[in-house]
Amino acid sequence: DKKKFHTASVGQAFRLRPFHVLVATAGGYAGYRKYEGYKLEQLEERGIEVPVKLASEWKVALYKSVPTRLLSRAWGRLNQVELPTWLRKPVYSLYIWTFGVNMKEAAVEDLHHYRNLSEFFRRKLKPQARPVCCLHSVISPSDGKILNFGQVKNCEVEQVKGVTYSLESFLGPRISREELRFSQAPPCNSFQQQLVTKEGNELYHCVIYLAPGDYHCFHSPTDWRVSHRRHFPGSLMSVNPGVARWIKELFCHNERVVLTGDWKHGFFSLTAVGATNVGSIRIYFDQDLHTNSPCYSKGSYNDFSFISNNNKEGIPMRKGEHLGEFNLGSTIVLIFEAPKDFKFHLKAGQKIRFGEALGSL
């Protein structure tokens, strides 16, 4: 009897189910990509140029088949579970050690204060921890790593060196077909030229990757007015530099929130790109925004205008003002218009903190 009992238990324990296979496959694949990303970072630190190896269509399709949106929603619920007081310090300490979090910068250093992982991820900083640069016109909206920056050329933007994506696919159409009839812009004008509103200006971009250990709030990078929000539901693939170098137009596949408006030099936009476990993107002044919904139409997007009869100026944002937050860490893309003498004060791959200079005239 004992022999039968043990045999049945072992058989039941090792019985393969589709869910187990899916989790094991996804976990192993994610671990492999993480290891690849680690190796790339080591090469970059040594100054060795990493060759671009783009994934084939079937590999991208396989990656997109992993239920990252469902897993991200589950992770979000798990983050909101209140931890017992005795468990908070061990759990948060493990996270701090793994991702190199500097808790001395946190407004509240006591780990017992954070009731759940979500509160810990969204921790606030001490006011003096991130001084805002007053000498430069554009500052970093967040902590992170500079993946790429420079002028936009041929309607394409580099997500990392050597890997590009379409400007129009990323931001979506500038004007609707109905409005196109009344547009004064020549039909031959490219999408890039439509965004530039002042003669002699150029279009610039900057990509900032937020790692899990970074400060997760983002702020206004300059003085500007936000007039429009466009929300693209989509995949939630990882956006770490290794994956960004592997999948072309990664940012166009993923869920993202595009804020557009204008600053003193013309067009200005900030896009918050979602990623695995970062389905939750919050914009503080936009209560109608809901990201990572269970159902969405592929290729769709939702528009919302902040300009109305009562508010013809949109939402004014001051440089350094709180703008929004991620649930874990992701990517911010700035695309803006500026005169030709605008210069970035950056190096590709450098670490940057919120409030430090990105560039100026």
PDB file of N, CA and C in Angstrom, residues 284-324:
ATOM      1  N   TYR A 284      -0.522  61.863 -13.842  1.00  0.00           N
ATOM      2  CA  TYR A 284      -1.209  62.423 -12.683  1.00  0.00           C
ATOM      3  C   TYR A 284      -2.414  63.286 -13.035  1.00  0.00           C
ATOM      4  N   PHE A 285      -2.345  64.059 -14.104  1.00  0.00           N
ATOM      5  CA  PHE A 285      -3.453  64.955 -14.428  1.00  0.00           C
ATOM      6  C   PHE A 285      -4.490  64.309 -15.349  1.00  0.00           C
ATOM      7  N   ASP A 286      -4.285  63.035 -15.698  1.00  0.00           N
ATOM      8  CA  ASP A 286      -5.190  62.343 -16.626  1.00  0.00           C
ATOM      9  C   ASP A 286      -5.892  61.189 -15.914  1.00  0.00           C
ATOM     10  N   GLN A 287      -7.042  61.475 -15.326  1.00  0.00           N
ATOM     11  CA  GLN A 287      -7.773  60.463 -14.573  1.00  0.00           C
ATOM     12  C   GLN A 287      -8.506  59.474 -15.472  1.00  0.00           C
ATOM     13  N   ASP A 288      -8.673  59.796 -16.745  1.00  0.00           N
ATOM     14  CA  ASP A 288      -9.401  58.914 -17.668  1.00  0.00           C
ATOM     15  C   ASP A 288      -8.507  57.848 -18.293  1.00  0.00           C
ATOM     16  N   LEU A 289      -7.216  57.922 -18.071  1.00  0.00           N
ATOM     17  CA  LEU A 289      -6.285  56.961 -18.674  1.00  0.00           C
ATOM     18  C   LEU A 289      -6.285  55.651 -17.888  1.00  0.00           C
ATOM     19  N   HIS A 290      -6.507  54.524 -18.602  1.00  0.00           N
ATOM     20  CA  HIS A 290      -6.472  53.190 -17.996  1.00  0.00           C
ATOM     21  C   HIS A 290      -5.651  52.292 -18.919  1.00  0.00           C
ATOM     22  N   THR A 291      -4.501  51.849 -18.440  1.00  0.00           N
ATOM     23  CA  THR A 291      -3.606  51.038 -19.257  1.00  0.00           C
ATOM     24  C   THR A 291      -3.714  49.554 -18.901  1.00  0.00           C
ATOM     25  N   ASN A 292      -3.185  48.712 -19.805  1.00  0.00           N
ATOM     26  CA  ASN A 292      -3.183  47.252 -19.650  1.00  0.00           C
ATOM     27  C   ASN A 292      -4.571  46.689 -19.400  1.00  0.00           C
ATOM     28  N   SER A 293      -5.529  47.073 -20.246  1.00  0.00           N
ATOM     29  CA  SER A 293      -6.871  46.500 -20.166  1.00  0.00           C
ATOM     30  C   SER A 293      -6.854  45.078 -20.722  1.00  0.00           C
ATOM     31  N   PRO A 294      -7.752  44.199 -20.240  1.00  0.00           N
ATOM     32  CA  PRO A 294      -7.753  42.809 -20.700  1.00  0.00           C
ATOM     33  C   PRO A 294      -8.005  42.667 -22.204  1.00  0.00           C
ATOM     34  N   CYS A 295      -8.836  43.539 -22.764  1.00  0.00           N
ATOM     35  CA  CYS A 295      -9.180  43.434 -24.195  1.00  0.00           C
ATOM     36  C   CYS A 295      -8.809  44.714 -24.928  1.00  0.00           C
ATOM     37  N   TYR A 296      -8.298  44.545 -26.120  1.00  0.00           N
ATOM     38  CA  TYR A 296      -8.009  45.691 -26.979  1.00  0.00           C
ATOM     39  C   TYR A 296      -7.913  45.204 -28.417  1.00  0.00           C
ATOM     40  N   SER A 297      -8.098  46.107 -29.355  1.00  0.00           N
ATOM     41  CA  SER A 297      -7.986  45.789 -30.778  1.00  0.00           C
ATOM     42  C   SER A 297      -6.569  46.058 -31.242  1.00  0.00           C
ATOM     43  N   LYS A 298      -5.973  45.098 -31.905  1.00  0.00           N
ATOM     44  CA  LYS A 298      -4.607  45.236 -32.378  1.00  0.00           C
ATOM     45  C   LYS A 298      -4.490  46.416 -33.338  1.00  0.00           C
ATOM     46  N   GLY A 299      -3.502  47.254 -33.100  1.00  0.00           N
ATOM     47  CA  GLY A 299      -3.269  48.408 -33.963  1.00  0.00           C
ATOM     48  C   GLY A 299      -4.133  49.611 -33.634  1.00  0.00           C
ATOM     49  N   SER A 300      -4.984  49.507 -32.613  1.00  0.00           N
ATOM     50  CA  SER A 300      -5.870  50.614 -32.264  1.00  0.00           C
ATOM     51  C   SER A 300      -5.171  51.612 -31.338  1.00  0.00           C
ATOM     52  N   TYR A 301      -5.781  52.774 -31.189  1.00  0.00           N
ATOM     53  CA  TYR A 301      -5.307  53.762 -30.229  1.00  0.00           C
ATOM     54  C   TYR A 301      -6.462  54.653 -29.820  1.00  0.00           C
ATOM     55  N   ASN A 302      -6.331  55.271 -28.660  1.00  0.00           N
ATOM     56  CA  ASN A 302      -7.372  56.143 -28.121  1.00  0.00           C
ATOM     57  C   ASN A 302      -6.819  57.553 -27.964  1.00  0.00           C
ATOM     58  N   ASP A 303      -7.553  58.534 -28.465  1.00  0.00           N
ATOM     59  CA  ASP A 303      -7.132  59.928 -28.389  1.00  0.00           C
ATOM     60  C   ASP A 303      -7.935  60.675 -27.333  1.00  0.00           C
ATOM     61  N   PHE A 304      -7.280  61.624 -26.694  1.00  0.00           N
ATOM     62  CA  PHE A 304      -7.957  62.501 -25.742  1.00  0.00           C
ATOM     63  C   PHE A 304      -7.322  63.879 -25.816  1.00  0.00           C
ATOM     64  N   SER A 305      -8.149  64.894 -25.937  1.00  0.00           N
ATOM     65  CA  SER A 305      -7.647  66.266 -26.038  1.00  0.00           C
ATOM     66  C   SER A 305      -7.843  66.996 -24.716  1.00  0.00           C
ATOM     67  N   PHE A 306      -6.796  67.687 -24.282  1.00  0.00           N
ATOM     68  CA  PHE A 306      -6.879  68.477 -23.060  1.00  0.00           C
ATOM     69  C   PHE A 306      -7.313  69.914 -23.349  1.00  0.00           C
ATOM     70  N   ILE A 307      -7.555  70.211 -24.611  1.00  0.00           N
ATOM     71  CA  ILE A 307      -8.019  71.543 -24.997  1.00  0.00           C
ATOM     72  C   ILE A 307      -9.538  71.510 -25.158  1.00  0.00           C
ATOM     73  N   SER A 308     -10.207  72.406 -24.498  1.00  0.00           N
ATOM     74  CA  SER A 308     -11.672  72.473 -24.549  1.00  0.00           C
ATOM     75  C   SER A 308     -12.098  73.934 -24.581  1.00  0.00           C
ATOM     76  N   ASN A 309     -13.418  74.155 -24.578  1.00  0.00           N
ATOM     77  CA  ASN A 309     -13.931  75.521 -24.568  1.00  0.00           C
ATOM     78  C   ASN A 309     -13.523  76.263 -23.302  1.00  0.00           C
ATOM     79  N   ASN A 310     -13.415  75.511 -22.205  1.00  0.00           N
ATOM     80  CA  ASN A 310     -13.038  76.122 -20.935  1.00  0.00           C
ATOM     81  C   ASN A 310     -11.522  76.208 -20.750  1.00  0.00           C
ATOM     82  N   ASN A 311     -10.796  75.404 -21.504  1.00  0.00           N
ATOM     83  CA  ASN A 311      -9.335  75.380 -21.378  1.00  0.00           C
ATOM     84  C   ASN A 311      -8.711  75.330 -22.765  1.00  0.00           C
ATOM     85  N   LYS A 312      -8.353  76.475 -23.289  1.00  0.00           N
ATOM     86  CA  LYS A 312      -7.806  76.562 -24.645  1.00  0.00           C
ATOM     87  C   LYS A 312      -6.281  76.458 -24.671  1.00  0.00           C
ATOM     88  N   GLU A 313      -5.650  76.380 -23.505  1.00  0.00           N
ATOM     89  CA  GLU A 313      -4.196  76.342 -23.426  1.00  0.00           C
ATOM     90  C   GLU A 313      -3.649  74.940 -23.173  1.00  0.00           C
ATOM     91  N   GLY A 314      -4.512  73.978 -22.821  1.00  0.00           N
ATOM     92  CA  GLY A 314      -4.023  72.653 -22.466  1.00  0.00           C
ATOM     93  C   GLY A 314      -3.542  72.604 -21.026  1.00  0.00           C
ATOM     94  N   ILE A 315      -2.652  71.656 -20.728  1.00  0.00           N
ATOM     95  CA  ILE A 315      -2.130  71.479 -19.370  1.00  0.00           C
ATOM     96  C   ILE A 315      -0.723  72.071 -19.303  1.00  0.00           C
ATOM     97  N   PRO A 316      -0.541  73.188 -18.585  1.00  0.00           N
ATOM     98  CA  PRO A 316       0.809  73.765 -18.480  1.00  0.00           C
ATOM     99  C   PRO A 316       1.671  72.951 -17.513  1.00  0.00           C
ATOM    100  N   MET A 317       2.893  72.639 -17.930  1.00  0.00           N
ATOM    101  CA  MET A 317       3.831  71.884 -17.097  1.00  0.00           C
ATOM    102  C   MET A 317       5.115  72.687 -16.933  1.00  0.00           C
ATOM    103  N   ARG A 318       5.578  72.777 -15.697  1.00  0.00           N
ATOM    104  CA  ARG A 318       6.828  73.458 -15.407  1.00  0.00           C
ATOM    105  C   ARG A 318       7.966  72.444 -15.378  1.00  0.00           C
ATOM    106  N   LYS A 319       9.158  72.875 -15.734  1.00  0.00           N
ATOM    107  CA  LYS A 319      10.323  71.995 -15.730  1.00  0.00           C
ATOM    108  C   LYS A 319      10.538  71.401 -14.341  1.00  0.00           C
ATOM    109  N   GLY A 320      10.592  70.065 -14.276  1.00  0.00           N
ATOM    110  CA  GLY A 320      10.792  69.370 -13.010  1.00  0.00           C
ATOM    111  C   GLY A 320       9.523  68.989 -12.287  1.00  0.00           C
ATOM    112  N   GLU A 321       8.380  69.456 -12.752  1.00  0.00           N
ATOM    113  CA  GLU A 321       7.111  69.158 -12.086  1.00  0.00           C
ATOM    114  C   GLU A 321       6.747  67.677 -12.252  1.00  0.00           C
ATOM    115  N   HIS A 322       6.125  67.079 -11.219  1.00  0.00           N
ATOM    116  CA  HIS A 322       5.708  65.685 -11.285  1.00  0.00           C
ATOM    117  C   HIS A 322       4.728  65.484 -12.438  1.00  0.00           C
ATOM    118  N   LEU A 323       4.981  64.451 -13.241  1.00  0.00           N
ATOM    119  CA  LEU A 323       4.144  64.192 -14.401  1.00  0.00           C
ATOM    120  C   LEU A 323       3.444  62.834 -14.322  1.00  0.00           C
ATOM    121  N   GLY A 324       4.165  61.778 -13.928  1.00  0.00           N
ATOM    122  CA  GLY A 324       3.547  60.458 -13.864  1.00  0.00           C
ATOM    123  C   GLY A 324       4.475  59.445 -13.229  1.00  0.00           C
TER     124      GLY A 324
END
